[in-house]
Coordinates of C-alpha atoms and ligand atoms in Angstrom, one line a residue:
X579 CA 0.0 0.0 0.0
X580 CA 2.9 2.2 1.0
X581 CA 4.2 2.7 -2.5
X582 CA 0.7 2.9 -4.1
X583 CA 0.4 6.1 -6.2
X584 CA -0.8 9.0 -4.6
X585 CA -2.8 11.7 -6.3
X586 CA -3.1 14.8 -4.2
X587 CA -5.8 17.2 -5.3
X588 CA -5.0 21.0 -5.0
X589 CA -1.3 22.4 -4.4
X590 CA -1.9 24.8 -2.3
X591 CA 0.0 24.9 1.8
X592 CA -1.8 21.4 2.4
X593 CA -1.1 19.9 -1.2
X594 CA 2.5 21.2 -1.3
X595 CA 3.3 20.2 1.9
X596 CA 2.1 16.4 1.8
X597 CA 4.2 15.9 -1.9
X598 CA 7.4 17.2 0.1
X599 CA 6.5 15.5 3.1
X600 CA 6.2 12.0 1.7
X601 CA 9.4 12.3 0.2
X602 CA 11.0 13.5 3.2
X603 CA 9.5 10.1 5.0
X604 CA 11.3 8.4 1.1
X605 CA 7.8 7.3 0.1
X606 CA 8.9 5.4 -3.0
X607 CA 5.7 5.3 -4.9
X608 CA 4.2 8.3 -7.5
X609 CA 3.0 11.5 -6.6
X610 CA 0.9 13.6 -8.7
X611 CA 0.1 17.1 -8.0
X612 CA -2.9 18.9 -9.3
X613 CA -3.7 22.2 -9.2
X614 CA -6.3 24.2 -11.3
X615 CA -4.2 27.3 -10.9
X616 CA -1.6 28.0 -13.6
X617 CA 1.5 28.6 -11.7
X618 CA 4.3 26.9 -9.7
X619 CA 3.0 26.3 -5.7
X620 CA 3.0 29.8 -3.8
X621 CA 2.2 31.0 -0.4
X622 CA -0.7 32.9 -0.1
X623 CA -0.6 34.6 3.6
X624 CA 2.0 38.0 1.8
X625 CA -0.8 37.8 -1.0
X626 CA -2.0 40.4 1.0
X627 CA 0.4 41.5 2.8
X628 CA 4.4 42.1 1.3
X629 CA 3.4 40.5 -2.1
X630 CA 0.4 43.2 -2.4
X631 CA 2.7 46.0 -1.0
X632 CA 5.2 44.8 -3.8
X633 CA 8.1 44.6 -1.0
X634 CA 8.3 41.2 -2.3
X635 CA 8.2 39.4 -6.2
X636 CA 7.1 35.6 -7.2
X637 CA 10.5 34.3 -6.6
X638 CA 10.0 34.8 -2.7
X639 CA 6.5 33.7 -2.9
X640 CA 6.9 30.1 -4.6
X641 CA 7.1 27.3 -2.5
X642 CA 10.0 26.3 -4.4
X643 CA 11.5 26.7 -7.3
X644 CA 10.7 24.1 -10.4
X645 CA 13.6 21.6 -10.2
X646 CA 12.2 20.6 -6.8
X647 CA 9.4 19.0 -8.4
X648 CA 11.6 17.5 -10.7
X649 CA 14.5 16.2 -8.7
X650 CA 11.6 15.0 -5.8
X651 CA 9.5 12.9 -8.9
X652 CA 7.1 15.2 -7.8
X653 CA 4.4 15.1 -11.1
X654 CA 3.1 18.6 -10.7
X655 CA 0.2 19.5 -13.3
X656 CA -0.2 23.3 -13.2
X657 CA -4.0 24.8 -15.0
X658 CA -5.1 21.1 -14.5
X659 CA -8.9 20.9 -13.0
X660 CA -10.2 17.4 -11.5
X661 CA -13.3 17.3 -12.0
X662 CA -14.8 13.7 -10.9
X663 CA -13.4 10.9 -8.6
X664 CA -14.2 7.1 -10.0
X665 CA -14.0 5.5 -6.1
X666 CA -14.3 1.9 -7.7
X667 CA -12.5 2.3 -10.2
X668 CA -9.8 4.4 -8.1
X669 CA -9.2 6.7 -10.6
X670 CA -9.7 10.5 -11.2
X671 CA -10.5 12.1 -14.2
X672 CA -8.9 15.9 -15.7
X673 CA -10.6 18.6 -17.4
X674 CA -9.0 17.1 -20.1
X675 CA -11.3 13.5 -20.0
X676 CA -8.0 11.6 -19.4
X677 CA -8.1 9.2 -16.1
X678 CA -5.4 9.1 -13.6
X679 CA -5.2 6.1 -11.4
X680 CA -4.7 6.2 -7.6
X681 CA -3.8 3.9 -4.5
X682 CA -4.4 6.9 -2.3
X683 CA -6.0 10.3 -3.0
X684 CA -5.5 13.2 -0.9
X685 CA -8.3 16.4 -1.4
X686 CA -6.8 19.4 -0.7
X687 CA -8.6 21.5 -2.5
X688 CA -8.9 24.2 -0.3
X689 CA -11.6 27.2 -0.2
X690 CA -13.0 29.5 -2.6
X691 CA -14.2 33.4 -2.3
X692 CA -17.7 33.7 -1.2
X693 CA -19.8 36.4 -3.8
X694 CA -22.6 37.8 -1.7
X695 CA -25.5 38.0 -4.0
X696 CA -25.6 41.8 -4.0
X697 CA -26.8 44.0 -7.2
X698 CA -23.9 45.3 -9.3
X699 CA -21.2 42.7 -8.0
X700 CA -20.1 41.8 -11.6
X701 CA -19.0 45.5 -11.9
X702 CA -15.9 46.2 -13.0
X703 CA -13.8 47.3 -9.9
X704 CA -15.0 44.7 -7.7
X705 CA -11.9 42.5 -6.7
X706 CA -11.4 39.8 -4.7
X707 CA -8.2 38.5 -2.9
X708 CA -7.8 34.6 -3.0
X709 CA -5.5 33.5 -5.5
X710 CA -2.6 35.0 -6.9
X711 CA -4.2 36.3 -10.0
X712 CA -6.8 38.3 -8.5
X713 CA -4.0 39.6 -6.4
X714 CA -2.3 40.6 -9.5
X715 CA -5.0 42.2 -10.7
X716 CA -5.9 43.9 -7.3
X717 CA -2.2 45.6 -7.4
X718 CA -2.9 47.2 -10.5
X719 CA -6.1 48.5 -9.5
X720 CA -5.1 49.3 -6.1
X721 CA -2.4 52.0 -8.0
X722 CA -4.9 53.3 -10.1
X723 CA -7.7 54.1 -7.1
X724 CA -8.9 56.6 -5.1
X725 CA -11.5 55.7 -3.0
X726 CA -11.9 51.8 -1.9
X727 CA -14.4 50.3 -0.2
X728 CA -14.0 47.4 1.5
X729 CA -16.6 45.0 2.6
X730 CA -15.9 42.5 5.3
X731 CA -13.9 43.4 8.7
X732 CA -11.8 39.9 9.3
X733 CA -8.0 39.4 8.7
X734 CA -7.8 39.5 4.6
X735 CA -9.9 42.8 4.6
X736 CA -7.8 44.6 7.3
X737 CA -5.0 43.2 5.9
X738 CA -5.7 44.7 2.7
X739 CA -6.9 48.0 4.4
X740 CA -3.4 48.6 5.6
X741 CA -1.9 48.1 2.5
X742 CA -4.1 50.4 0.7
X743 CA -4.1 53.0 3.2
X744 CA -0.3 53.0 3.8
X745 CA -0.5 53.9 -0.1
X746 CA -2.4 56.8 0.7
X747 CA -5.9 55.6 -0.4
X748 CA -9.0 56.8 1.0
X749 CA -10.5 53.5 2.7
X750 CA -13.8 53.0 4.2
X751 CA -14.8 49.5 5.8
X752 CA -18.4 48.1 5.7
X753 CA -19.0 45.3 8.2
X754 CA -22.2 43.4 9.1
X755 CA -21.4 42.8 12.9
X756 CA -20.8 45.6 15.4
X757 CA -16.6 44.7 14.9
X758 CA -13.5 43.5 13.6
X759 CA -12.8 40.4 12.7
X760 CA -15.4 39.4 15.3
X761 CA -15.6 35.4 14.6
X762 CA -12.2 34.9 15.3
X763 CA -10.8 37.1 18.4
X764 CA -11.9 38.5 21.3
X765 CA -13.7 41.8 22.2
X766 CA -10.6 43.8 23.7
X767 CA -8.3 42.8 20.5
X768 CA -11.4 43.9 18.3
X769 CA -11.5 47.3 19.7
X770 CA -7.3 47.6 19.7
X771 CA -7.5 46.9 15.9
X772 CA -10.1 49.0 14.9
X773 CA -8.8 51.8 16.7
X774 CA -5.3 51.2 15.2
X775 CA -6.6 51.6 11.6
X776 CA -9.1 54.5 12.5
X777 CA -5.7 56.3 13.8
X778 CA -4.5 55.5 10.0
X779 CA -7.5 57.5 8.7
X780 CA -9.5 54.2 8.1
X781 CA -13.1 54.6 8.2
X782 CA -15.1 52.2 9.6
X783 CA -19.1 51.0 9.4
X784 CA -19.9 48.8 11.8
X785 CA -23.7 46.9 12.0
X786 CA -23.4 48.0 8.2
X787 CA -25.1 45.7 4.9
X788 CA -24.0 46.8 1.4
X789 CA -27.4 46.6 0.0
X790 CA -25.7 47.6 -4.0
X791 CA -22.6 48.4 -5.7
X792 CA -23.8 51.0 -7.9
X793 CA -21.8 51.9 -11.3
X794 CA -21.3 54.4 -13.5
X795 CA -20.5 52.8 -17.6
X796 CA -20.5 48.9 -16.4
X797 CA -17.7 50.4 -13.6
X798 CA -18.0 50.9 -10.4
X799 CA -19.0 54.2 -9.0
X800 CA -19.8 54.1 -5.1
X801 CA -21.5 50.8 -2.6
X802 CA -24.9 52.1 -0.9
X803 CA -25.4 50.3 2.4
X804 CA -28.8 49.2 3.3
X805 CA -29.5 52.6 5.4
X806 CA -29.5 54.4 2.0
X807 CA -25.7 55.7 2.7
X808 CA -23.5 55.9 -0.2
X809 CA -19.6 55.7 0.0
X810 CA -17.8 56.7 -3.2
X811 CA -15.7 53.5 -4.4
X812 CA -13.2 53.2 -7.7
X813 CA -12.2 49.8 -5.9
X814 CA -14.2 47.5 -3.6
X815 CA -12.5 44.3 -2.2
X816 CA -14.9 41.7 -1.2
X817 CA -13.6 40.3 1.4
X818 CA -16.3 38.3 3.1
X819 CA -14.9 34.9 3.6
X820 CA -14.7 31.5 2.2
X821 CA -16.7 28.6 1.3
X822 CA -14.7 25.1 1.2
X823 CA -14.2 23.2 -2.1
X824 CA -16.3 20.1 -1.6
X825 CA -18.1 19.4 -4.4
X826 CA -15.6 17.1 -5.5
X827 CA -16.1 15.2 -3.0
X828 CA -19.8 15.5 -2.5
X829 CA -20.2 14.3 -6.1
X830 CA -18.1 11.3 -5.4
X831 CA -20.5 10.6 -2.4
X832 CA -18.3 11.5 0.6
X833 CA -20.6 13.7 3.4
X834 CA -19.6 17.6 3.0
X835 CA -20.9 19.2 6.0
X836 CA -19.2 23.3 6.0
X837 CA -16.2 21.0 5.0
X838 CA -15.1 17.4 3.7
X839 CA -16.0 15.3 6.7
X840 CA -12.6 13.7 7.9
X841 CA -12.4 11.6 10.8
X842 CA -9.4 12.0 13.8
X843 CA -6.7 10.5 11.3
X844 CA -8.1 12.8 8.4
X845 CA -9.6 10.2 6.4
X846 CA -13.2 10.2 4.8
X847 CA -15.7 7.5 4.9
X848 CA -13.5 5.7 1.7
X849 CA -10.1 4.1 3.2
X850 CA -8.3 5.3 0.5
X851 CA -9.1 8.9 0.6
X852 CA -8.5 11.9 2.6
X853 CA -9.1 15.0 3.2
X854 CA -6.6 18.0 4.4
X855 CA -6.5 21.8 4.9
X856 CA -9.2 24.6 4.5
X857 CA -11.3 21.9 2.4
X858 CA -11.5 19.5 5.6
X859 CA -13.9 19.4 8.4
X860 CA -12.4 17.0 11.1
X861 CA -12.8 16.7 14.9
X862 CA -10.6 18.5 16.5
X863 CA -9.5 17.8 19.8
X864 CA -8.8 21.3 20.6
X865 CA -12.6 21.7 20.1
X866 CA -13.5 19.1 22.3
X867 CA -13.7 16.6 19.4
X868 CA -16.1 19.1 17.1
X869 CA -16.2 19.4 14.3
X870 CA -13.7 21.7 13.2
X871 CA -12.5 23.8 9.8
X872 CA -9.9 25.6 9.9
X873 CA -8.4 28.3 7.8
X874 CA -4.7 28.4 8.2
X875 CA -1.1 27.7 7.6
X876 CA -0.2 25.6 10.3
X877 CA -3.7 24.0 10.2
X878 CA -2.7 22.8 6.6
X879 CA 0.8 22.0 6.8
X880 CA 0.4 19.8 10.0
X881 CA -2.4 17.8 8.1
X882 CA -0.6 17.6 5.5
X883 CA 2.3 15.7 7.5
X884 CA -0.4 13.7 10.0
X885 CA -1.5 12.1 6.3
X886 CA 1.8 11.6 5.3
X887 CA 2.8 9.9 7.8
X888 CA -0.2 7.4 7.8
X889 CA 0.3 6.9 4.3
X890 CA 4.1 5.3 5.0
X891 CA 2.4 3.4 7.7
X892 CA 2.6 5.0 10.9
X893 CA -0.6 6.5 11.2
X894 CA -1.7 8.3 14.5
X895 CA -4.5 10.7 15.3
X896 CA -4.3 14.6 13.9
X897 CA -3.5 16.5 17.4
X898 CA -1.3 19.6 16.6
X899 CA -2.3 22.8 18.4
X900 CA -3.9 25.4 16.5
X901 CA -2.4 28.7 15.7
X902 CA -2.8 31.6 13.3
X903 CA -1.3 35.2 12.6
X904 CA -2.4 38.1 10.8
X905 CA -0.2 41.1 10.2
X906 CA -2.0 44.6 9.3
X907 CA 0.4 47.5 9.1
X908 CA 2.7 47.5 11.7
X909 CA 1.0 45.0 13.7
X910 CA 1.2 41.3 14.4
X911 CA -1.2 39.7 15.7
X912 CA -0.7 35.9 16.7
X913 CA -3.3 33.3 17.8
X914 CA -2.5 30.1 19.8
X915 CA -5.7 28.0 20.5
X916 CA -8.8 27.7 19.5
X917 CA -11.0 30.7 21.4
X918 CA -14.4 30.4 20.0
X919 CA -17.2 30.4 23.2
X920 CA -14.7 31.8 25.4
X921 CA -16.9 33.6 28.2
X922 CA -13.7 34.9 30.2
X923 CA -10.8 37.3 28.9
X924 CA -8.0 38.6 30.7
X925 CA -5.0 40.9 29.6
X926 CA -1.4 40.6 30.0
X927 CA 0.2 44.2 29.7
X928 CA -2.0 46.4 28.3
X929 CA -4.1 47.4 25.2
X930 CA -2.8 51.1 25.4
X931 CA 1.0 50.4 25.3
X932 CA 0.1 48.1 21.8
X933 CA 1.6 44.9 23.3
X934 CA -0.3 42.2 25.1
X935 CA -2.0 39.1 25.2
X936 CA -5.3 38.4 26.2
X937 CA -5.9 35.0 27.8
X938 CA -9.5 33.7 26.8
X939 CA -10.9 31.0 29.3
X940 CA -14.0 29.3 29.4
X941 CA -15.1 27.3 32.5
X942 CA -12.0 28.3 33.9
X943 CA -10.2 26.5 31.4
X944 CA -7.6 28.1 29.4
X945 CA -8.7 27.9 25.1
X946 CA -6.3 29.8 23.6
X947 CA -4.1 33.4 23.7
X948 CA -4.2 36.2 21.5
X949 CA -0.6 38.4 21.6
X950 CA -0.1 41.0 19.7
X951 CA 2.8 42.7 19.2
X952 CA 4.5 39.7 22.2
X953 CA 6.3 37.1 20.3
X954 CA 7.6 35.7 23.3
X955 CA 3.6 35.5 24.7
X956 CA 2.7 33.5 22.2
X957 CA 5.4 31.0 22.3
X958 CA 4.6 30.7 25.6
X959 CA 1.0 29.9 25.4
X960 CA 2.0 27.2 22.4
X961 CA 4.0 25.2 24.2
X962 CA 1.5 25.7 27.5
X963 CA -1.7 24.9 25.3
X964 CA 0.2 22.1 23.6
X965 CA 0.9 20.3 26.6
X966 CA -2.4 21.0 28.4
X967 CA -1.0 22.8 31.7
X968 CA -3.5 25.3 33.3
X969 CA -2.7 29.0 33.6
X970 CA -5.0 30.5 36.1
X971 CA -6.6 34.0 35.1
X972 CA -5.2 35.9 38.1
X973 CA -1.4 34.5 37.2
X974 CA -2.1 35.6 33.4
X975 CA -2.6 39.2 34.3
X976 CA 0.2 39.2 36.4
X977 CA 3.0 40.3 35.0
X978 CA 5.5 39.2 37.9
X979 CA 4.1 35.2 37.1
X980 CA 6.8 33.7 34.7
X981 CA 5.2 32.5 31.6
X982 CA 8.2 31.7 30.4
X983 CA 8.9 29.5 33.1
X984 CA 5.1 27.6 33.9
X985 CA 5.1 26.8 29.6
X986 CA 8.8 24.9 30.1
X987 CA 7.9 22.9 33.7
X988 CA 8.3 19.6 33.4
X989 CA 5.2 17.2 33.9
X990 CA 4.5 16.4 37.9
Ligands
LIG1381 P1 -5.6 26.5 -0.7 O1 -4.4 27.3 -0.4 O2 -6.9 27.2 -1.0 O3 -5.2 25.6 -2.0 C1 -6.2 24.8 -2.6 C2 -5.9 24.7 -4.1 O4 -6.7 23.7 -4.7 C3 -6.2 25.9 -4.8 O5 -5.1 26.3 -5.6 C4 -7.4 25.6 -5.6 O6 -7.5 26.3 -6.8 C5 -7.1 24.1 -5.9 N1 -8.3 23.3 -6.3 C6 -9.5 23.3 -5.8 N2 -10.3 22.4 -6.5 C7 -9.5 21.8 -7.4 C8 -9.8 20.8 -8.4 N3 -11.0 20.3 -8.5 N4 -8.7 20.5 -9.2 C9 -7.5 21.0 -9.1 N5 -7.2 22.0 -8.2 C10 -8.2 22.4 -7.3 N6 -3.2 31.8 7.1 C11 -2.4 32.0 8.1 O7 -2.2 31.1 9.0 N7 -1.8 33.2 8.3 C12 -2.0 34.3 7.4 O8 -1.4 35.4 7.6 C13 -2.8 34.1 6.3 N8 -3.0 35.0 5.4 C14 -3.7 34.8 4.3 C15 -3.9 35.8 3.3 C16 -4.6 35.5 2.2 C17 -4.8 36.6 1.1 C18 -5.3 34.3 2.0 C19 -6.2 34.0 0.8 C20 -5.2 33.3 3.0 C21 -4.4 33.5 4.1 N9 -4.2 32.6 5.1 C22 -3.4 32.8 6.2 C23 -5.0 31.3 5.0 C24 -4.1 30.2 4.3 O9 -3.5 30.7 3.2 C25 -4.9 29.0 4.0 O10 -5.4 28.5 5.2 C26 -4.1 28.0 3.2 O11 -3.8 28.5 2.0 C27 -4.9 26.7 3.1 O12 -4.2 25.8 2.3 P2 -4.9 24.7 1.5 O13 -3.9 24.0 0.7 O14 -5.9 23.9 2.3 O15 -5.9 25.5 0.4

């Protein structure tokens, strides 16, 4: 089984990682790697970020350059859809109509932009900010705007904010909820971040719908929000977040549920296929065994090696900690946990000075830290969460209570 062929599906963090990881573990078998996207494998986190800002080219954003694939017998197949899985037949078929055969077949085929179904969205001047094309294509527009509108307050819009105000642009943010990037942090790092970009001269509209993006000669003129307000836009990034490629999978007739369902190893309901990054819904056991999707690097790449190592035959249950960062201007922000129905915060430092962490508990229990601008904070509360060792609120405030120290203890 070990030196089966394996197909991987999408060559993005996850895909990428699982080609280089089995040869790593000198899996002797084939790999194929198929991407419908016609370049080399790239990172997408400086999309918008240094790539966007243009302090960086392609070179630095490749995963690596072509000979890898070469000298690693890694079969990459750039602009190459799959379009249907044959799970008797083990094979998968291309846009093309030819079949490829498999022993195992990893999906990874990651997430796609979600279009809200608003009046005037084909307009010319909407962008989105996914793949490396529309980030091309955003950077050129970006230089050439005035006034962007952006609608959607989690990390890829503020992201993008920064870039565009730090280039001077006029930037107005329309959100639905009452703040930023309010399904993924707490309330006091909401507020921080919101206040750091209004201090940049970014405007914000909180409890907000874009009812229309209105245009003026098929291009876009200015978004009205549902209030009857209308903010002037040359450029509006939709920025609203994803919804996971499974219809791959769905059609093949493996359960897609806000993900591909993926049990504790990663696998799906067929033996000899799995499922890995932003495409995969698995329990996590940082989420007390939910169901779990995640949207992230390390979420990803440590997939990508938990299959990888099953597939040379030491397979163990997915376990790796959770952890995320988003950098907007001048600030990092870094995520260790999974927060989500926290009902306790606490900070370390404080919000005024622009470096802390906040501690979210629930039940007492710690879930996970924000830090922002405290490298060391977050290291800290990686190794801490990782090994499971409590943190009580009162010591987390405290700035006397080594961190350092409680996250390297040995075990009792
Ligand atoms: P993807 O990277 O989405 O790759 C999936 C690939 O599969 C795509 O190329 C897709 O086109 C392809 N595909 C889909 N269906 C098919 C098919 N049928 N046939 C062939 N190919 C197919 N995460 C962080 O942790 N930190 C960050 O700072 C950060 N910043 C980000 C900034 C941006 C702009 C974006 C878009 C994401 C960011 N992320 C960040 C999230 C991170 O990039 C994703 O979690 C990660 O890319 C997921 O990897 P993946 O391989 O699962 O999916």
């Amino acid at each position: 089984m070990a030196q089966d062929p394996v197909i991987i599906v999408g060559a993005g963090h996850a895909g990428f990682q699982l080609a280089a990881s089995l040869r790593q573990h000198s899996f002797e078998g084939g790999i194929t790697l198929i991407s419908d996207e016609a370049v080399l494998p790239y990172q997408r986190p400086p999309l918008s970020k240094e790539y966007l800002d243009g302090k960086i080219g392609l070179d630095l954003l490749l995963m690596r350059p072509e000979a890898f694939y070469r000298d690693h017998r890694i079969d990459y197949l750039p602009g190459t859809g799959v379009s249907e899985i044959d799970r008797v037949g083990k094979t998968v078929r291309l846009a093309s109509g030819e079949r490829v055969g498999y022993g195992h077949l990893v999906l990874a085929t990651g997430a796609r932009n979600r279009v809200p179904a608003l009046p005037g969205i084909e307009l010319d001047g909407v962008a989105y900010l996914r793949t490396l094309a529309e980030t091309d294509l955003l950077r050129d527009r970006l230089a050439a705007a005035n006034n962007v509108v952006v609608i959607g307050a989690g990390f890829i819009g503020l992201e993008f904010a920064a870039v565009a105000r730090g280039s001077g642009k006029s930037v107005h943010i329309v959100e639905l909820t009452e703040r930023a990037m309010g399904r993924v942090v707490s309330v006091p790092s909401s507020r921080f971040f919101a206040e750091a970009h209004r201090r940049t001269g970014v405007e914000f509209s909180f409890g907000a719908q874009a009812a229309r993006v209105a245009g003026r000669n098929g291009r876009v003129d200015h978004v009205e929000l549902a209030g009857g307000a209308r903010l002037p836009a040359d450029l509006v990034l939709v920025s609203i977040g994803v919804v996971p490629n499974g219809e791959l999978a769905a059609a093949a007739g493996l359960a897609v549920a806000n993900g591909i369902v993926a049990n504790e190893e990663l696998l799906t309901a067929d033996v000899n296929i799995s499922a890995i990054g932003d495409c995969a819904a698995f329990p996590s056991r940082h989420a007390a065994g939910q169901p779990t999707r995640l949207e992230a690097v390390q979420n990803a790449a440590d997939h990508a090696r938990c299959v990888a190592d099953r597939i040379v035959g030491k397979p163990h249950p997915y376990g790796a900690l959770p952890w995320f960062w988003s950098e907007q201007g001048k600030l990092r922000l870094q995520i260790a946990g999974l927060t989500t129905g926290h009902d306790q915060t606490v900070v370390r430092g404080t919000v005024e000075s622009g470096e802390f962490s906040v501690f979210c508990y629930k039940a007492g229990a710690l879930l996970g830290v924000e830090s922002v601008n405290r490298p060391a904070d977050h290291a800290h509360a990686r190794r801490l969460l990782a090994a499971g060792r409590a943190v009580a609120p009162e010591e987390a405030a405290d700035m006397s209570f080594d961190l350092r120290a409680a996250a390297t203890a040995k075990a009792a």
